[in-house]
Short mmCIF file of C-alpha atoms and ligand atoms in Angstrom, two decimals:
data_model
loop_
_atom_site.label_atom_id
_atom_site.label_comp_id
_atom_site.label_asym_id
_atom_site.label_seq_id
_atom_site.Cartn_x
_atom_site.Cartn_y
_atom_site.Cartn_z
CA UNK P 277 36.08 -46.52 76.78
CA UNK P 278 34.35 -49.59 77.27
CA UNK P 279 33.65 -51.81 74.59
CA UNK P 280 31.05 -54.47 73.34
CA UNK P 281 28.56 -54.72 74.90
CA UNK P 282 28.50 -52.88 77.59
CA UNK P 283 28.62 -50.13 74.52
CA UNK P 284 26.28 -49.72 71.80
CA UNK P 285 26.75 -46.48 69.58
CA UNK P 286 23.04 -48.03 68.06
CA UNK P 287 21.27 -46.78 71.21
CA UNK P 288 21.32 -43.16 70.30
CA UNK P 289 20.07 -44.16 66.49
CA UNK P 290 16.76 -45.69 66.93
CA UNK P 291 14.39 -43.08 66.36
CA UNK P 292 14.12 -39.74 64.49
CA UNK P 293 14.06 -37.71 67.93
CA UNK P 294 17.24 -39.47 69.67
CA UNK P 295 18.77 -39.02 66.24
CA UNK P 296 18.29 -35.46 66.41
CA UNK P 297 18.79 -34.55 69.90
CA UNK P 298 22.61 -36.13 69.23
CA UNK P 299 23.15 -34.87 65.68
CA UNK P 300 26.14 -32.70 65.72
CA UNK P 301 25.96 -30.40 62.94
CA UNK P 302 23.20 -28.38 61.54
CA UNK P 303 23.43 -26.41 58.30
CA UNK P 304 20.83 -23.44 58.06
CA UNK P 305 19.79 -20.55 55.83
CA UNK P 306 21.76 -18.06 58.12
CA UNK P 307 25.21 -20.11 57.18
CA UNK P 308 23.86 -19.92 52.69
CA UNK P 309 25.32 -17.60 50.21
CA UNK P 310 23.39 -17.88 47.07
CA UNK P 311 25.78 -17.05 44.12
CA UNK P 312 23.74 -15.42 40.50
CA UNK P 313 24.55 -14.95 37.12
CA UNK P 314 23.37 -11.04 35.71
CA UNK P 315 23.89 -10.37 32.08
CA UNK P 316 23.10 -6.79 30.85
CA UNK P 317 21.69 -5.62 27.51
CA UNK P 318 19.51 -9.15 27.26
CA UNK P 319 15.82 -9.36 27.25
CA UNK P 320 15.15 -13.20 28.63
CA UNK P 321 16.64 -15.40 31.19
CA UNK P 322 19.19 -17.66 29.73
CA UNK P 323 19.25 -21.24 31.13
CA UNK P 324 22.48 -22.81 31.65
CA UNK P 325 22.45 -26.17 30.67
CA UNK P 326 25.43 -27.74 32.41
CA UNK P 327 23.34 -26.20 35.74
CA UNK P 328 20.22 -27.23 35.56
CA UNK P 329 17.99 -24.63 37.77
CA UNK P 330 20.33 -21.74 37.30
CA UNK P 331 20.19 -19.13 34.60
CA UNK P 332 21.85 -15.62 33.46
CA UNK P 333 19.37 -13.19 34.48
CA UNK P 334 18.53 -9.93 32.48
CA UNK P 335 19.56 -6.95 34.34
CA UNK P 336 16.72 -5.40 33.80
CA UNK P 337 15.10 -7.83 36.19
CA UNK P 338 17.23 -7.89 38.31
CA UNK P 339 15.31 -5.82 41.22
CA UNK P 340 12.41 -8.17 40.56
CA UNK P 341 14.65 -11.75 40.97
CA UNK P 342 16.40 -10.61 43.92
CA UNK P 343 12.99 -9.28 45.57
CA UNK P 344 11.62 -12.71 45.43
CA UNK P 345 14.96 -14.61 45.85
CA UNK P 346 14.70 -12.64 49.59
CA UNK P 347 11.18 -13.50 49.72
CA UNK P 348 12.04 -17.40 49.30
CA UNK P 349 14.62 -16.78 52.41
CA UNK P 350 17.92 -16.22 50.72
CA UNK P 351 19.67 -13.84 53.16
CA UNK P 352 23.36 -13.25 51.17
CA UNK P 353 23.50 -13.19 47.47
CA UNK P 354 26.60 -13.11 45.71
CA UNK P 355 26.75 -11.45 42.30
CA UNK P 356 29.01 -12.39 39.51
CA UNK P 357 28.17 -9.73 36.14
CA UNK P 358 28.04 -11.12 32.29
CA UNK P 359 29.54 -7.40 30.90
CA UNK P 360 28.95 -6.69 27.02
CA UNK P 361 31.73 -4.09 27.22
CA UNK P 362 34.57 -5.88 27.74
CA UNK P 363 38.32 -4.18 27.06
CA UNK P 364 41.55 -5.47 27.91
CA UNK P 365 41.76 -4.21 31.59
CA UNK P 366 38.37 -4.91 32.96
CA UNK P 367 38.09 -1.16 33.60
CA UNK P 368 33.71 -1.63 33.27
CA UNK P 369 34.48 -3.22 36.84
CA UNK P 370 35.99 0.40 38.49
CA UNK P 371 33.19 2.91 36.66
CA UNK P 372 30.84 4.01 38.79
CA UNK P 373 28.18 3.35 36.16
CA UNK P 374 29.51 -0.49 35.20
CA UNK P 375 27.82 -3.38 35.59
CA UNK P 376 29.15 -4.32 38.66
CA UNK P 377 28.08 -1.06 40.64
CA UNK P 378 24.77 -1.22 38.74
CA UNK P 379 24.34 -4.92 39.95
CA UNK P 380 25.26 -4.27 43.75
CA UNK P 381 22.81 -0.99 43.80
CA UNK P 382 19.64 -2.64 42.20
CA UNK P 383 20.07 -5.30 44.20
CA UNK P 384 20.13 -3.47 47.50
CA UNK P 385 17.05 -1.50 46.26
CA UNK P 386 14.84 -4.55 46.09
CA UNK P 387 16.18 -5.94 49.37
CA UNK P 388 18.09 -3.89 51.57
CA UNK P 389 18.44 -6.58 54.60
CA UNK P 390 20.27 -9.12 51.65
CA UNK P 391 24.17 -9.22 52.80
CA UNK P 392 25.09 -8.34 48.55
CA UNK P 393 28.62 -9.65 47.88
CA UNK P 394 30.02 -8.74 44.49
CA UNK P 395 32.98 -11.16 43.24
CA UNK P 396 35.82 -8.62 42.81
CA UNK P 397 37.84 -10.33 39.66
CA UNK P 398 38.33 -9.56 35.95
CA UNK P 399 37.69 -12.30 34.24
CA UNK P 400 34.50 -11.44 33.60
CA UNK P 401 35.02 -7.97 32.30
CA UNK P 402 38.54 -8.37 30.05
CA UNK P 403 38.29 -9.88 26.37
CA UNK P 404 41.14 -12.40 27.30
CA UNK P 405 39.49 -13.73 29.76
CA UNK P 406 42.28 -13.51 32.53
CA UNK P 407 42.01 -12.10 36.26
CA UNK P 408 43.97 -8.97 35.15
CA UNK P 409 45.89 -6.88 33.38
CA UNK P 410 48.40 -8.73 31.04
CA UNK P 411 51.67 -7.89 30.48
CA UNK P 412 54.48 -9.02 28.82
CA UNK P 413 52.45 -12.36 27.93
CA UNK P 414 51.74 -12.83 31.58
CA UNK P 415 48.99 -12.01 34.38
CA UNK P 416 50.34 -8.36 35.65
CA UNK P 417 50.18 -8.80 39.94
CA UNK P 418 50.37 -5.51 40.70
CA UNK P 419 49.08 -3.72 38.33
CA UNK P 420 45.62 -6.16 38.69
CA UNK P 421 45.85 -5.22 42.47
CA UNK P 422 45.90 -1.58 41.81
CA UNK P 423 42.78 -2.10 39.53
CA UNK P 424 41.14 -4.49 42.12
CA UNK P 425 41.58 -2.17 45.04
CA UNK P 426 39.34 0.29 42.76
CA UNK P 427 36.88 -1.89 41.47
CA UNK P 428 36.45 -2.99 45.65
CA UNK P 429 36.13 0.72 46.59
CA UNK P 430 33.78 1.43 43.69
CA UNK P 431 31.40 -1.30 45.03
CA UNK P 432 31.51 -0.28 48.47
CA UNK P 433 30.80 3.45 47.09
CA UNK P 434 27.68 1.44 45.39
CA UNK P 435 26.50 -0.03 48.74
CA UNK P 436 28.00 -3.62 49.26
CA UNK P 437 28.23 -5.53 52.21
CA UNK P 438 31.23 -7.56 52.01
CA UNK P 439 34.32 -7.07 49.25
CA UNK P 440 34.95 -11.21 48.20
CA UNK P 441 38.24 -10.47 45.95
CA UNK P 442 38.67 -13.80 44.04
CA UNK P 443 41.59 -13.25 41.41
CA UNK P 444 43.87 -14.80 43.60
CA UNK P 445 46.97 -11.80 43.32
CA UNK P 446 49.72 -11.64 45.62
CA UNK P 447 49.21 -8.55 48.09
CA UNK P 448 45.10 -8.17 47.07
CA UNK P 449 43.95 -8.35 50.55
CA UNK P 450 46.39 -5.36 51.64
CA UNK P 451 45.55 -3.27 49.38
CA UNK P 452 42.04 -3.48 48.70
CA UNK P 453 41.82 -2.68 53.02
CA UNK P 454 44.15 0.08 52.35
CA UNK P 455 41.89 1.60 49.50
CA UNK P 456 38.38 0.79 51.50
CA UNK P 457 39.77 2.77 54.51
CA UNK P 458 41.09 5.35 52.84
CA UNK P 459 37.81 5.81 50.80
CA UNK P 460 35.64 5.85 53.80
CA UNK P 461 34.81 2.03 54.02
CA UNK P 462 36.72 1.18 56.87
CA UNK P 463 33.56 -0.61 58.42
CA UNK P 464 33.26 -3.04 54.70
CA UNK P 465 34.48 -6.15 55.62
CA UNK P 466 36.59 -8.56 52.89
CA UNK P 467 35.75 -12.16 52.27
CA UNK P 468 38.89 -13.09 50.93
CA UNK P 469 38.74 -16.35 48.00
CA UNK P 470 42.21 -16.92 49.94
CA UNK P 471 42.89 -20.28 49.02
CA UNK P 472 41.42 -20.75 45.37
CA UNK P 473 42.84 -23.56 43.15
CA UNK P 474 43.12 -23.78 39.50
CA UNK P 475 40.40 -26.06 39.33
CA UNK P 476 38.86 -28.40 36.52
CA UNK P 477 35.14 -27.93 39.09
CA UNK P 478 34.78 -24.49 37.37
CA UNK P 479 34.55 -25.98 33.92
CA UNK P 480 30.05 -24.78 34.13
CA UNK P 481 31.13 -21.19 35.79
CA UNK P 482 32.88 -20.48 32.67
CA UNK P 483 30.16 -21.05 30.00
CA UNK P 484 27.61 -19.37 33.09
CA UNK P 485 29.61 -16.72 33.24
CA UNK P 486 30.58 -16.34 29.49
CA UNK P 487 34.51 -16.48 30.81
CA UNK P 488 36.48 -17.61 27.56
CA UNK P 489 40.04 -18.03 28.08
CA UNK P 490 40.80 -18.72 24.30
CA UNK P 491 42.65 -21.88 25.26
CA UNK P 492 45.02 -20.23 28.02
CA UNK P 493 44.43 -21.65 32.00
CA UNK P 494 44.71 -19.56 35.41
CA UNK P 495 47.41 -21.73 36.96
CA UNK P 496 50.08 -19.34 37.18
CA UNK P 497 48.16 -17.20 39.65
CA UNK P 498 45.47 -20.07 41.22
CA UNK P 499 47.08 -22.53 43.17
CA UNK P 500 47.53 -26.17 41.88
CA UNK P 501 45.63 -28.64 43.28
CA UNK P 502 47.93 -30.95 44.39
CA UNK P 503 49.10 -28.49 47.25
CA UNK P 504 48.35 -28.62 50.27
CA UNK P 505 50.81 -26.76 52.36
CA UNK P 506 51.05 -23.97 50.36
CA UNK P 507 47.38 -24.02 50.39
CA UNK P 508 47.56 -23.03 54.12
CA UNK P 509 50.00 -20.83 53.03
CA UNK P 510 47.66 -18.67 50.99
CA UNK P 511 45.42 -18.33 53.50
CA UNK P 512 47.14 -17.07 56.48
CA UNK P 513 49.14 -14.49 54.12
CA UNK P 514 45.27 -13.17 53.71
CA UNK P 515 44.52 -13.27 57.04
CA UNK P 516 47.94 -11.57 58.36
CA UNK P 517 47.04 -8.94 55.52
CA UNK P 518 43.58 -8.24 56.91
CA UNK P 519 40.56 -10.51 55.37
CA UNK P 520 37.76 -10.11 57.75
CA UNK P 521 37.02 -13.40 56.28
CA UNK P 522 38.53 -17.22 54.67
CA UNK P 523 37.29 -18.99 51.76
CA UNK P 524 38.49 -22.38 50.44
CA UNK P 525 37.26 -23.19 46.70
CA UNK P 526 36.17 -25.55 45.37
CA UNK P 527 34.56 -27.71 48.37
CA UNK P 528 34.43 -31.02 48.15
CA UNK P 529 37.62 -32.21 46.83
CA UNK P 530 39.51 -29.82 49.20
CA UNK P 531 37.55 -30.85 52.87
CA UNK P 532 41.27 -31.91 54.20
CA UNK P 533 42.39 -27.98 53.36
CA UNK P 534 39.23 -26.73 54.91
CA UNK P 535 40.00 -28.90 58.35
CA UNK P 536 43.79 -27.89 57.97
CA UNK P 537 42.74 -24.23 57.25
CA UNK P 538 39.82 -24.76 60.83
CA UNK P 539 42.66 -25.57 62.91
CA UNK P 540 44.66 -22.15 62.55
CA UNK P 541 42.65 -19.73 62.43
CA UNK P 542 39.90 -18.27 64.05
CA UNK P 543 38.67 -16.14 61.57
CA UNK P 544 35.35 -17.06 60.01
CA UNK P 545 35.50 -19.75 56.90
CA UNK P 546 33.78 -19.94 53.79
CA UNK P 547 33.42 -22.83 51.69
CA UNK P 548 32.77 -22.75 47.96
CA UNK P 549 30.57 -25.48 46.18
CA UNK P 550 31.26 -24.36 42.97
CA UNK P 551 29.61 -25.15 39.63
CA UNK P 552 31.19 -28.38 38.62
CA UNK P 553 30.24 -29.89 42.16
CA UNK P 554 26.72 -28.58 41.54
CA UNK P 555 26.28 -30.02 37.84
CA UNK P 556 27.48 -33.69 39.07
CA UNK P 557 24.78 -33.80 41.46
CA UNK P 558 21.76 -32.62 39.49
CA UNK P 559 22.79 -34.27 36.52
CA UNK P 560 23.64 -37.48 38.54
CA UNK P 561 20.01 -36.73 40.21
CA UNK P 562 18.49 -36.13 36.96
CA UNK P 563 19.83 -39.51 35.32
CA UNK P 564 18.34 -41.40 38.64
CA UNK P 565 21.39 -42.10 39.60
CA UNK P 566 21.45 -40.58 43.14
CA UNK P 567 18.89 -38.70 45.46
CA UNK P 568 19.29 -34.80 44.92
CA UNK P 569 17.92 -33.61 48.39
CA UNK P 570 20.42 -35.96 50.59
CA UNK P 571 23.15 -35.97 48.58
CA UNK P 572 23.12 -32.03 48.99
CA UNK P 573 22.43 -32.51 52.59
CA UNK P 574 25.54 -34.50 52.97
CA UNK P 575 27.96 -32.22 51.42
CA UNK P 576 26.86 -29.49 53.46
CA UNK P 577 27.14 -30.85 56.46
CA UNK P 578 30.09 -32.06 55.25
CA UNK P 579 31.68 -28.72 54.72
CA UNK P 580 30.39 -27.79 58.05
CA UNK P 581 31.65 -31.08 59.68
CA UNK P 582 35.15 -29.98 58.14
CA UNK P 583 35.31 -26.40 59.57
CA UNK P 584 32.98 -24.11 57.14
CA UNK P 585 31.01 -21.08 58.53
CA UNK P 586 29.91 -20.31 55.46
CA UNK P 587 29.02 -21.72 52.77
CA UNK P 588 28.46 -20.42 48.68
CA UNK P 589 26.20 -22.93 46.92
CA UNK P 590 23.77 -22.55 44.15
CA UNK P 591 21.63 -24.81 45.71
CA UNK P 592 21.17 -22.34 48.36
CA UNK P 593 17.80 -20.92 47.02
CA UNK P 594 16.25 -24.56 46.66
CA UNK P 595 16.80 -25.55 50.68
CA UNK P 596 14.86 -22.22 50.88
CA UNK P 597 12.57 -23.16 48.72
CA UNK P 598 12.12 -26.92 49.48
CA UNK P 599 13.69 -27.56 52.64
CA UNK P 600 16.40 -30.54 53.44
C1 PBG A 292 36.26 -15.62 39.00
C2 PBG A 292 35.56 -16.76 39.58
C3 PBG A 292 35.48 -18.09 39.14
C4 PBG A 292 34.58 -18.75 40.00
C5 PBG A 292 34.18 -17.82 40.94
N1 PBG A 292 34.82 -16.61 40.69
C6 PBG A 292 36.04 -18.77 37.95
C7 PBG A 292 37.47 -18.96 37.83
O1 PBG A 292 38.27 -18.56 38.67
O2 PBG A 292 37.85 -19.50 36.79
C8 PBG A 292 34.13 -20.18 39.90
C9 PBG A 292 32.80 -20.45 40.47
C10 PBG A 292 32.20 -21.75 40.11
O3 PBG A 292 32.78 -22.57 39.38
O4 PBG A 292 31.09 -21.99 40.58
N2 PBG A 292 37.61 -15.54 39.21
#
């Protein structure tokens, strides 16, 4: 390569056009996943106030919401349930009347051509607030798996798109493929949360999502954060055991996993830019501290500069909305 002056990288910058015809990644409504919060047995929306913009919504609105989030040009929704009936299994998540079926049926009513992706965990449905079953003081693998593999088939039955398992069990991919083939899904693909740290970014999810752990933490089944190789690990266990898809969660701490992760495998790859990265930039935006619309700009492309297809952000329904 030559160097100075016969080169100047500033030729290609000096005007919007050149800057575009050179620009080497694009982020677009087709690459979005739009993740909601859907409470039953509540009459109003209920704001969130660590995420400014983003509220439970009532179920019985939900038709309505997710008519006009496809109207703003949302194209994949992903649906995480705020269950009043919680027991110490999760089993609301495996009836065919729960909240979870309920959620992934009303939503393909209003707008069958939305990809619907309900999160396949517990936490949201067991008192304790864990990803499973406990037993014997701990997080019970394979008895959770068992129960995910019908809570995944029981959503399928309801009309989902894509399975997204995110308790992070050993062995979940296998046999939630096992139980959608066997019960006539064999064309539902999984978008495995393969590698999914125990993550201080999901502090606003948890109060969203009315998750309370009592005081306990998820780090003996999510990995710790200061892995790396195992986090490449996790994923390539998911995709030897079938996942259709990758996810790495949260985002933007973990964009050296995601470009590790790019590199060996060919599968497609989600990114997750979960709540806590969300909250630090609208309430840094909201304090004046930074620009909202290019800071969010950045970390997408970011994600996509790093290896992400895909990419779950709550923002998702304002680039609709508003543009970059
Ligand atoms: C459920 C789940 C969590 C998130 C997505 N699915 C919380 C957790 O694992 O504690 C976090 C999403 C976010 O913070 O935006 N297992």
């Amino acid at each position: 390569m030559q160097a100075f002056p016969a080169t100047r990288l500033r030729r290609l910058r000096g005007t919007e056009a050149l800057r575009g015809l050179v620009c080497e990644t694009r982020v677009t409504m087709d690459d979005l996943i739009y993740p909601i919060f859907v409470e039953e047995a509540i009459d109003a929306p209920v704001p969130i106030s660590s995420m400014p913009g983003v509220s439970r919504i009532p179920e019985r609105d939900l038709e309505r919401a997710v008519a006009a989030i496809a109207r703003d040009g949302v194209k994949a929704l992903m649906l995480f349930g705020i269950s009043h009936r919680k027991d110490d299994t999760g089993s609301d998540a495996w009836r065919e009347d729960g909240l979870v079926a309920r959620m992934v049926r009303a939503a393909k009513r209003a707008a069958p051509e939305l990809v619907v992706i309900p999160d396949i965990c517990f936490c949201e449905y067991t008192d304790h607030g864990h990803c499973g079953v406990i037993a014997h003081g701990r997080v019970d693998n394979d008895a959770t798996v068992a129960n995910l593999a019908r809570q995944a088939v029981n959503t399928a039955n309801a009309g989902a798109d894509i399975i997204a398992p995110s308790a992070m069990m050993d062995g979940q991919i296998a046999a939630i493929r096992a139980a959608l083939d066997g019960g006539g899904h064999a064309h539902t693909p999984v978008m495995a949360y393969s590698t999914k740290f125990a993550s201080a970014f999901y502090g606003p999810f948890r109060a969203a999502s009315g998750c309370d752990l009592k005081g306990s933490d998820r780090k003996t089944y999510q990995m710790d954060p200061m892995n790396g190789r195992e986090a490449i690990r996790e994923s390539m266990l998911d995709e030897a055991e079938g996942a259709d898809m990758l996810m790495v969660k949260p985002g933007l701490p973990y964009l050296d996993v995601l470009a590790r992760i790019r590199e060996r495998t060919l599968l497609p790859l989600a990114v997750y830019q979960v709540s806590g990265e969300y909250a630090m930039i609208k309430l840094a935006a909201a304090a004046g501290a930074i620009d909202e619309r290019p800071v969010v700009r950045e970390t997408l492309g970011a994600f996509k500069r790093a290896g992400a297809d895909l990419i779950l952000t709550y923002f998702a329904r304002d680039i609709a909305t508003q543009g970059w």
